[in-house]
CSV table of C-alpha atoms in Angstrom, one decimal:
chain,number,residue,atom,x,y,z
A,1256,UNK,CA,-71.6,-97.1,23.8
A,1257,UNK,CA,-73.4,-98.3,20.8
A,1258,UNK,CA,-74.8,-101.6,21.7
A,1259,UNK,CA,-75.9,-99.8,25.2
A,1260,UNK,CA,-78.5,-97.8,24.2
A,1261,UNK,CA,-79.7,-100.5,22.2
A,1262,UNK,CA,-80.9,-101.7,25.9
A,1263,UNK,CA,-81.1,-98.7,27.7
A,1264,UNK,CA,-83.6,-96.2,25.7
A,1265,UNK,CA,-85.0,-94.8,28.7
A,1266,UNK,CA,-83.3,-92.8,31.3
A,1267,UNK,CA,-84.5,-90.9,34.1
A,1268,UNK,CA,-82.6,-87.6,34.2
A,1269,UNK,CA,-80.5,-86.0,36.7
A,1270,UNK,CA,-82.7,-83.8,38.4
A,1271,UNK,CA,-81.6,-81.5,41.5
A,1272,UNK,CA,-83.9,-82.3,44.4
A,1273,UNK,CA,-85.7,-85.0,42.8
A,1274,UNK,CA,-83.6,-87.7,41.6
A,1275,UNK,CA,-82.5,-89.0,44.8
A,1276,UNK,CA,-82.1,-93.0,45.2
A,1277,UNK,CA,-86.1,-93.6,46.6
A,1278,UNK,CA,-87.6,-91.5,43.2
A,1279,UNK,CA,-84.8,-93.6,40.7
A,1280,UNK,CA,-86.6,-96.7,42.6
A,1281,UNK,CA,-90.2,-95.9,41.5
A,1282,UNK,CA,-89.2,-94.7,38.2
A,1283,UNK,CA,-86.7,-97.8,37.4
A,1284,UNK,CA,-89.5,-100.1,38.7
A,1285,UNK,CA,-91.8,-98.8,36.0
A,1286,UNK,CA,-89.6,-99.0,33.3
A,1287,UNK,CA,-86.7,-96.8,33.0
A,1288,UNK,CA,-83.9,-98.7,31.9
A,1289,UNK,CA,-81.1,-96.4,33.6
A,1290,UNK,CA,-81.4,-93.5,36.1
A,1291,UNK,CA,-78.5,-90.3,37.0
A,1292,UNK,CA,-78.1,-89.2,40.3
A,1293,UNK,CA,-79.0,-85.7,41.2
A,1294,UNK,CA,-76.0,-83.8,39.5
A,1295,UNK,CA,-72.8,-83.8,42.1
A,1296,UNK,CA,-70.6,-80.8,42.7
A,1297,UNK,CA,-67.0,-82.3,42.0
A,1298,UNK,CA,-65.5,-79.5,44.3
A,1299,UNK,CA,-68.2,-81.0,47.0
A,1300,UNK,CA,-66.7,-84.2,46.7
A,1301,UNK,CA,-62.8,-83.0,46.7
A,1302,UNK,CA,-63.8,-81.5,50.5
A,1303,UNK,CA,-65.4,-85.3,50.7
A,1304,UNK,CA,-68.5,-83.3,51.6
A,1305,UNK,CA,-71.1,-85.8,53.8
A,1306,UNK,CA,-73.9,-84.4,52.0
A,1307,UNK,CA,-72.7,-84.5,48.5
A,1308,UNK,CA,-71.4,-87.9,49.0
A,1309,UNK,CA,-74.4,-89.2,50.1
A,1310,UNK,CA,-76.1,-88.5,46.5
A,1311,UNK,CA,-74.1,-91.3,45.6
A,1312,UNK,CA,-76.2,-94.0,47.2
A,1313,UNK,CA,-77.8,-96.6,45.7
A,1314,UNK,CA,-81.4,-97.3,46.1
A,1315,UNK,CA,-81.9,-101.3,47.0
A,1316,UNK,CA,-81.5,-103.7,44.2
A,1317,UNK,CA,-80.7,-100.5,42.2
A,1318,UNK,CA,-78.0,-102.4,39.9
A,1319,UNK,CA,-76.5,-99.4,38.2
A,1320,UNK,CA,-77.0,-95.9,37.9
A,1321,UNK,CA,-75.5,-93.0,35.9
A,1322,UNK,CA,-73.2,-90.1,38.1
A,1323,UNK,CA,-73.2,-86.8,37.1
A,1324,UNK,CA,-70.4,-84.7,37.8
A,1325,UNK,CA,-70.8,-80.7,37.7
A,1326,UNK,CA,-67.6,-78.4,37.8
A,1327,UNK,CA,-65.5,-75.9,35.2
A,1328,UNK,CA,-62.0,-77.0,36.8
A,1329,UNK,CA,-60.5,-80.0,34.8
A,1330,UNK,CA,-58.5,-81.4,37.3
A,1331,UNK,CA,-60.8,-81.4,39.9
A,1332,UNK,CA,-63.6,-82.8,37.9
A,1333,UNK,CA,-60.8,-85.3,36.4
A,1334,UNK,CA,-59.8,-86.6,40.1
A,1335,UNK,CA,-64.0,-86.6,41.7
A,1336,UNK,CA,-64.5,-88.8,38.6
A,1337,UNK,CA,-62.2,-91.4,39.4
A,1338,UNK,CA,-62.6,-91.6,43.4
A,1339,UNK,CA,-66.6,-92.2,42.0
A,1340,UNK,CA,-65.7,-94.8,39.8
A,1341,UNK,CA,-63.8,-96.4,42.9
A,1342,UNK,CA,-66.3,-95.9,44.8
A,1343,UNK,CA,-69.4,-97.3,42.7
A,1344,UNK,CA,-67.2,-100.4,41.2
A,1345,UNK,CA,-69.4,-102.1,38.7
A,1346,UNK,CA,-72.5,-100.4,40.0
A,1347,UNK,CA,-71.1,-96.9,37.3
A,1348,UNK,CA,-72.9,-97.1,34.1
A,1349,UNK,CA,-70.8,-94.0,33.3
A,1350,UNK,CA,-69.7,-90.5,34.1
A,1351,UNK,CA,-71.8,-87.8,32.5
A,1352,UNK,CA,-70.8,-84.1,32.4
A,1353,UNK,CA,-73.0,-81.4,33.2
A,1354,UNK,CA,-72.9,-78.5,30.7
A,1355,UNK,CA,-77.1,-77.8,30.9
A,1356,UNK,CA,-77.8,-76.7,34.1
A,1357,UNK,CA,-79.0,-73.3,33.7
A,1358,UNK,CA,-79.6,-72.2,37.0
A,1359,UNK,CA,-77.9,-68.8,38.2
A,1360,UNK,CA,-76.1,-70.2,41.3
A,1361,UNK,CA,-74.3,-72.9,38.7
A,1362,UNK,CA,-74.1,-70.5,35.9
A,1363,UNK,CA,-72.4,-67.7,38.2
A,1364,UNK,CA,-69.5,-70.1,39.1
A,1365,UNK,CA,-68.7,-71.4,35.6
A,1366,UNK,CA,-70.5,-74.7,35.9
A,1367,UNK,CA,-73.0,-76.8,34.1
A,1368,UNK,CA,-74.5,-74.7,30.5
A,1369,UNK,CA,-71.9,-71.9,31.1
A,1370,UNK,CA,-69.8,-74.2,29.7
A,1371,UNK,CA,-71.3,-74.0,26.5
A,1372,UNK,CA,-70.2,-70.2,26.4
A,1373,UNK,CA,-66.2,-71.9,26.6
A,1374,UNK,CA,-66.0,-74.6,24.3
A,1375,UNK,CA,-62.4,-75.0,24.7
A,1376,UNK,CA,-62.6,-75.4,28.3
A,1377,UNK,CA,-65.6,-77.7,28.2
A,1378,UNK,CA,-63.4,-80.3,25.9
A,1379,UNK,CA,-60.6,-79.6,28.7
A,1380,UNK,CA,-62.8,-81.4,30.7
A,1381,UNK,CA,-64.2,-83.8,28.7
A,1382,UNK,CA,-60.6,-85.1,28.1
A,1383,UNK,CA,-59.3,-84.9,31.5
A,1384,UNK,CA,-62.3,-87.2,33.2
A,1385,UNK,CA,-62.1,-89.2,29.8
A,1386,UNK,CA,-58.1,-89.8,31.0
A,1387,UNK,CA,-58.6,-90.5,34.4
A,1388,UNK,CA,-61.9,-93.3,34.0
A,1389,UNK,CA,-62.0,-96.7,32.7
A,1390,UNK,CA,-65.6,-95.7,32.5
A,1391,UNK,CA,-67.5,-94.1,29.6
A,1392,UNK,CA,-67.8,-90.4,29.4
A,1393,UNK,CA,-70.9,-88.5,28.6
A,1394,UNK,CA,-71.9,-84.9,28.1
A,1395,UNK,CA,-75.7,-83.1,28.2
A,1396,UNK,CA,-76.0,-79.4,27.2
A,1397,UNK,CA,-78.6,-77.8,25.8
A,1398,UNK,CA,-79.5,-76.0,22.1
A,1399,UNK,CA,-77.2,-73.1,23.4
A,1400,UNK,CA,-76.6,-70.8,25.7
A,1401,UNK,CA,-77.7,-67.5,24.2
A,1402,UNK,CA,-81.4,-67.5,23.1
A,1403,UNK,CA,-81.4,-67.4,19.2
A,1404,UNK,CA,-77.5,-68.7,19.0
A,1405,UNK,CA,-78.1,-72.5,18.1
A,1406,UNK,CA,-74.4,-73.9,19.3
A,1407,UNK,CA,-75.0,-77.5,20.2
A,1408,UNK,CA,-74.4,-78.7,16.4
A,1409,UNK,CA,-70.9,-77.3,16.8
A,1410,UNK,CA,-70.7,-78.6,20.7
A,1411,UNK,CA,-71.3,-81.5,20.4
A,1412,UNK,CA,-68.9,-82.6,17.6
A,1413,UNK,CA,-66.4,-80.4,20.1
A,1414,UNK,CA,-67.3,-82.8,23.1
A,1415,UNK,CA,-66.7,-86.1,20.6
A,1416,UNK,CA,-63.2,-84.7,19.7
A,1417,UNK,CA,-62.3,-84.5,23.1
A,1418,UNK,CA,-63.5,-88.3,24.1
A,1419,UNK,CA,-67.2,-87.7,25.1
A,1420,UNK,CA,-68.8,-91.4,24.2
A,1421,UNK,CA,-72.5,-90.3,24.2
A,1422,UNK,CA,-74.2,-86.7,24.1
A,1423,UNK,CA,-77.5,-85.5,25.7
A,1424,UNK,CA,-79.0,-82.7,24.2
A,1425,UNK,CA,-82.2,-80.5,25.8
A,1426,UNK,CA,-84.2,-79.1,23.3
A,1427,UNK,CA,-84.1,-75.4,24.6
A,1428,UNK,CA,-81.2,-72.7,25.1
A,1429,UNK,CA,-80.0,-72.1,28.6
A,1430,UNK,CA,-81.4,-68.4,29.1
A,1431,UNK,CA,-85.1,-70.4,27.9
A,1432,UNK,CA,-84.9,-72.1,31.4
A,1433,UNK,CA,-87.4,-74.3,31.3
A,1434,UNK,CA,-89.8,-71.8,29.2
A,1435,UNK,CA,-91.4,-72.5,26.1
A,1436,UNK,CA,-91.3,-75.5,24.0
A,1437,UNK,CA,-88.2,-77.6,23.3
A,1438,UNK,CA,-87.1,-78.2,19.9
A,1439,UNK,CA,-86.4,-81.7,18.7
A,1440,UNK,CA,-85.2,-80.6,15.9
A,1441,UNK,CA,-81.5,-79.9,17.6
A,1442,UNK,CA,-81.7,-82.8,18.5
A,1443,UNK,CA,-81.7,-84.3,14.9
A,1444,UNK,CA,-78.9,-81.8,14.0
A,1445,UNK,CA,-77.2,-83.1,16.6
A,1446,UNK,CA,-77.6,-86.6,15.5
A,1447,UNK,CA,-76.0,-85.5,12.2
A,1448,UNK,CA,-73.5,-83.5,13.4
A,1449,UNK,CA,-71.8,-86.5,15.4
A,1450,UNK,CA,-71.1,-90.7,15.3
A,1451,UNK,CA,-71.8,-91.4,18.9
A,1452,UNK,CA,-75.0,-92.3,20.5
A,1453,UNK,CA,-77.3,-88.8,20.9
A,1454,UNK,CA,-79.7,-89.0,23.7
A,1455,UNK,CA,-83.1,-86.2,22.9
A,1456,UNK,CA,-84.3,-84.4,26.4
A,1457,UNK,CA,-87.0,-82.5,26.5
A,1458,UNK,CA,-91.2,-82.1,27.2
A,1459,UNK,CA,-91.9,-85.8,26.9
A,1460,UNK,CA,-94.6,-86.0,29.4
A,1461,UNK,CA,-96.7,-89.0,27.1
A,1462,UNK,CA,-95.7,-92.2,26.1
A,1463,UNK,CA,-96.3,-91.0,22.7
A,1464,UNK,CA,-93.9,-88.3,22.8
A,1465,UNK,CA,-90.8,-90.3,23.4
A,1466,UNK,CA,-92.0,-93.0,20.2
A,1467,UNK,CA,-92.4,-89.1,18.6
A,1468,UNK,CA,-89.0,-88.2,20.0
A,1469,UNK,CA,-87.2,-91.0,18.2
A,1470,UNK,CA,-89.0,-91.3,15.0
A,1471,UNK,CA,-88.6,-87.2,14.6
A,1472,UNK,CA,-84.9,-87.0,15.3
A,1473,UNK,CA,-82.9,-90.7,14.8
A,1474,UNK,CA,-81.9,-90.6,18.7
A,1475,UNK,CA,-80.7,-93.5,20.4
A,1476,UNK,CA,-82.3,-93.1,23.8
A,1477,UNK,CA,-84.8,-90.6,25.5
A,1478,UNK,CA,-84.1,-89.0,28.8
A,1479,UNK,CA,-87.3,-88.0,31.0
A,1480,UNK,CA,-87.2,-85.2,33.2
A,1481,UNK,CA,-89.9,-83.3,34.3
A,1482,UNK,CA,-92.8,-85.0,32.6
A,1483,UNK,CA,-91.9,-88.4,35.6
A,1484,UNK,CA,-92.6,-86.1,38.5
A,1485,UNK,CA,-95.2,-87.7,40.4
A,1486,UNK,CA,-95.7,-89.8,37.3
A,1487,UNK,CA,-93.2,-93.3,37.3
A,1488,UNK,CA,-95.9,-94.7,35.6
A,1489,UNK,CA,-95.1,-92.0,32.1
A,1490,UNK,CA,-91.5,-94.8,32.2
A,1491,UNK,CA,-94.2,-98.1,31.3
A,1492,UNK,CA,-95.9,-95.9,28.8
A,1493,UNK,CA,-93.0,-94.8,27.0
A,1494,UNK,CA,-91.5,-98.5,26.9
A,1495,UNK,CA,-95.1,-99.2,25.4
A,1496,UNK,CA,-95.3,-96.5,23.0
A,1497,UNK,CA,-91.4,-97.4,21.4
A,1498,UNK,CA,-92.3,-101.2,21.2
A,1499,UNK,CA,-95.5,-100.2,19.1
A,1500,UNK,CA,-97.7,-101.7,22.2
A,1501,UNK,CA,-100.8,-100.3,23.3
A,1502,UNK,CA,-99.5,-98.2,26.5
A,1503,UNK,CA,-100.9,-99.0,30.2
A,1504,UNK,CA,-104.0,-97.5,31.6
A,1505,UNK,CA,-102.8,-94.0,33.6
A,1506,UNK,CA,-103.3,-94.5,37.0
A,1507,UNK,CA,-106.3,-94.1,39.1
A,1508,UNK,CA,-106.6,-92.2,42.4
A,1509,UNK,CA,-106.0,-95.0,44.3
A,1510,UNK,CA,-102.8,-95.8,42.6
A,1511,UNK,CA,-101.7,-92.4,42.6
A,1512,UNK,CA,-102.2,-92.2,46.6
A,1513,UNK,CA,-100.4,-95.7,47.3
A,1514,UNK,CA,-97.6,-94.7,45.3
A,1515,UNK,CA,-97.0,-91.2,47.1
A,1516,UNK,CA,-97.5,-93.5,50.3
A,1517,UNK,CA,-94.9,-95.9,49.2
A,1518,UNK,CA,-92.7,-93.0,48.1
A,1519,UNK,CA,-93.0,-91.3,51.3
A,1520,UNK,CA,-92.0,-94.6,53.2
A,1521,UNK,CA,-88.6,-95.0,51.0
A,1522,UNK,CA,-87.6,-91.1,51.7
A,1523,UNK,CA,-88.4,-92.0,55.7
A,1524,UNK,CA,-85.6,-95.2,55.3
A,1525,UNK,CA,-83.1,-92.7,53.6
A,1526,UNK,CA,-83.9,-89.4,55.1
A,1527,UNK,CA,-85.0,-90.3,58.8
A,1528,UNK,CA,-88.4,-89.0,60.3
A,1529,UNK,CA,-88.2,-85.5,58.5
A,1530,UNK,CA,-89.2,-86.3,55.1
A,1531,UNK,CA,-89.9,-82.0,54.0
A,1532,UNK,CA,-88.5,-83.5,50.6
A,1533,UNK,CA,-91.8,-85.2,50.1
A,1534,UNK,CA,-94.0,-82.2,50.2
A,1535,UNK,CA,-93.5,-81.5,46.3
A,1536,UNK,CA,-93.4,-85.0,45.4
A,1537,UNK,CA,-96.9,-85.0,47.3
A,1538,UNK,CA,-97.9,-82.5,45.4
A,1539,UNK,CA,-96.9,-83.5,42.0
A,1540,UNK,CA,-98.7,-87.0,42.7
A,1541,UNK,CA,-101.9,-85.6,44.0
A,1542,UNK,CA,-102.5,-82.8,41.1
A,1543,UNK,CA,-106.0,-82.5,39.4
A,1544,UNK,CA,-107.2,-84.9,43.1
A,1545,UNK,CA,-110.5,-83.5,44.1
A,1546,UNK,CA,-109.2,-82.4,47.4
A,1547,UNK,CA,-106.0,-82.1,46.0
A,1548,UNK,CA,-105.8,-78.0,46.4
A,1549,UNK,CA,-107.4,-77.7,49.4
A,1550,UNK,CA,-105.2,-80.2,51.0
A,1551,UNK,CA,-102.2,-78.1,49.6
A,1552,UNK,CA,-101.9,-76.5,53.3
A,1553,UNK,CA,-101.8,-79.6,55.1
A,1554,UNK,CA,-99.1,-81.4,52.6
A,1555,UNK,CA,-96.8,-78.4,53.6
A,1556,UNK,CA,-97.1,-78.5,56.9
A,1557,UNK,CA,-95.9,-82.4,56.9
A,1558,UNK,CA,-93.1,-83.3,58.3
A,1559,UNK,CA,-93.2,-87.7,58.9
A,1560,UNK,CA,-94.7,-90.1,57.2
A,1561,UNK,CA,-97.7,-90.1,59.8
A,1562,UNK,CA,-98.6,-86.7,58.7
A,1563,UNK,CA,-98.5,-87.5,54.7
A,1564,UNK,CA,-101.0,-91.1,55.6
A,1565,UNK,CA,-103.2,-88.1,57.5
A,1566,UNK,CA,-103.5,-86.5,54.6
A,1567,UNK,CA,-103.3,-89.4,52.4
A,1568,UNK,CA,-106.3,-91.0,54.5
A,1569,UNK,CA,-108.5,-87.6,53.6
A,1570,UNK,CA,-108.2,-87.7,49.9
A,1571,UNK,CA,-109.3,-91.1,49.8
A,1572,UNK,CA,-111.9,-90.8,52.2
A,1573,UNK,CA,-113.4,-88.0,49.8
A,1574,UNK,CA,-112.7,-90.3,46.9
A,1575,UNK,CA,-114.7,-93.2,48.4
A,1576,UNK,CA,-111.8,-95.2,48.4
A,1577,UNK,CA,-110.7,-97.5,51.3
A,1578,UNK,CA,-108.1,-95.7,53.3
């Protein structure tokens, strides 16, 4: 997977809630060079669960994408990863193996970072899905598990043992959440630690942190998370910052409003008339608006794209901006 993050250096993470196929759109338009999915239960998919499936699907013209596969039981993750790769045909970039997730209702059944508390069982499953794909196979965790007790040095030559062809690593420890400040420097121990492509996650919300991100820790690629909520646009800035190119202008009010717009519109083609799902992307895109927190009542009472342009229409209206 050398030669693949030469190209691909940007990658929209896999994000619960968010990462569905209309945000990977507006993100891979602006510059990301690969997007996950949302992260996929494997024991959804053995029950060939409508929903889960459904994360599966493609956004239009979207020519590959990245699956993420949670689970603690090796066959089962071993048999959802090859009925995916099946499935997706040439459209897989690869398989990658949640062990980060830090959430309790993950955590409490074994999956995602409570996998870092059983490395034997985590390279069970590395191997297994590494067996049963043609495709690579890729692992993100995080510094550790237990605040204070840095593991992921250790891990992740563990996963490369057991087949993993690329690492992600998040710069914080599972019981940090998403609290705090991420540490890069993990990130560079991790790049030691191991020969295969290392891929640094964590607070870039500038361009200039992912240039920082690279030129602090020797990663290959950068994974945005967070910091691309309501903000596709932070993908073009990064791609600036890494070439050594003077980054786009952010985006102005207007921009920020025909993108939420345009956002809504490709939730409505996937989701139907009830878009709820756009409410926090609404949200996210509007922040610091003037109008933006008063209209914070309305947004959650939306329901179709009609009500979001009603909304829409106001803030622009108190901008002075054609509606």
């Amino acid at each position: 997977m050398f030669g693949f993050f030469q190209t691909h250096r940007l990658l929209l993470a896999p994000m619960a809630g968010v990462s569905d196929e209309a945000f990977r759109a507006l993100c891979r338009e602006q510059g990301a060079d690969l997007a996950y999915t949302e992260m996929v239960s494997a024991k959804g998919l053995s029950f060939a669960n409508e929903k889960t499936r459904r994360l599966l699907a493609l956004a239009p013209g979207e020519d590959q994408v990245a699956v993420q596969l949670f689970g603690h039981e090796p066959d089962v993750m071993a048999r959802q990863a090859a009925w995916v790769e099946d499935e997706l045909g040439p459209a897989l970039a690869y398989v990658d193996v949640n062990m980060g997730c830090p959430a309790r209702k993950i955590v409490s059944k074994g999956d995602g970072s409570a996998l870092m508390k059983d490395p034997g069982l985590a390279a069970a499953i590395v191997r297994a899905v590494s067996s049963a794909v043609k495709h690579p196979v890729t692992v993100k965790f995080r510094r550790g598990f237990a605040q204070g007790e840095e593991t992921a040095p250790a891990f992740a030559r563990a996963m490369e043992d057991a087949g993993a062809a690329a690492v992600c690593v998040h710069g914080r420890y599972a019981e940090q959440y998403y609290h705090g400040r991420a540490d890069w420097g993990v990130v560079a121990r991790v790049k030691e630690a191991v020969r295969v492509p290392v891929v640094g996650n964590g607070d870039v919300t500038r361009g200039a942190d992912a240039a920082a991100l690279v030129a602090q820790t020797g990663c290959d690629a950068v994974m945005i998370a967070r910091g691309a909520e309501g903000n596709p646009w932070l993908f073009a800035q990064a791609k600036a910052a890494l070439a050594g190119e003077t980054a786009p202008p952010p985006p102005g009010t207007g921009e920020r409003i025909a993108m939420a717009r345009r956002h809504a519109r490709l939730l409505a083609a996937r989701e139907g008339k009830n878009i709820v799902r756009m409410r926090k992307h609404a949200m996210w895109y509007l922040s610091g608006l003037p109008g933006a927190a008063a209209a914070r009542g309305k947004i959650n009472a939306c329901v179709s794209v009609e009500d979001f342009d009603r909304v829409f229409d106001e803030l622009l209206e108190r901008a002075g901006l054609p509606a």
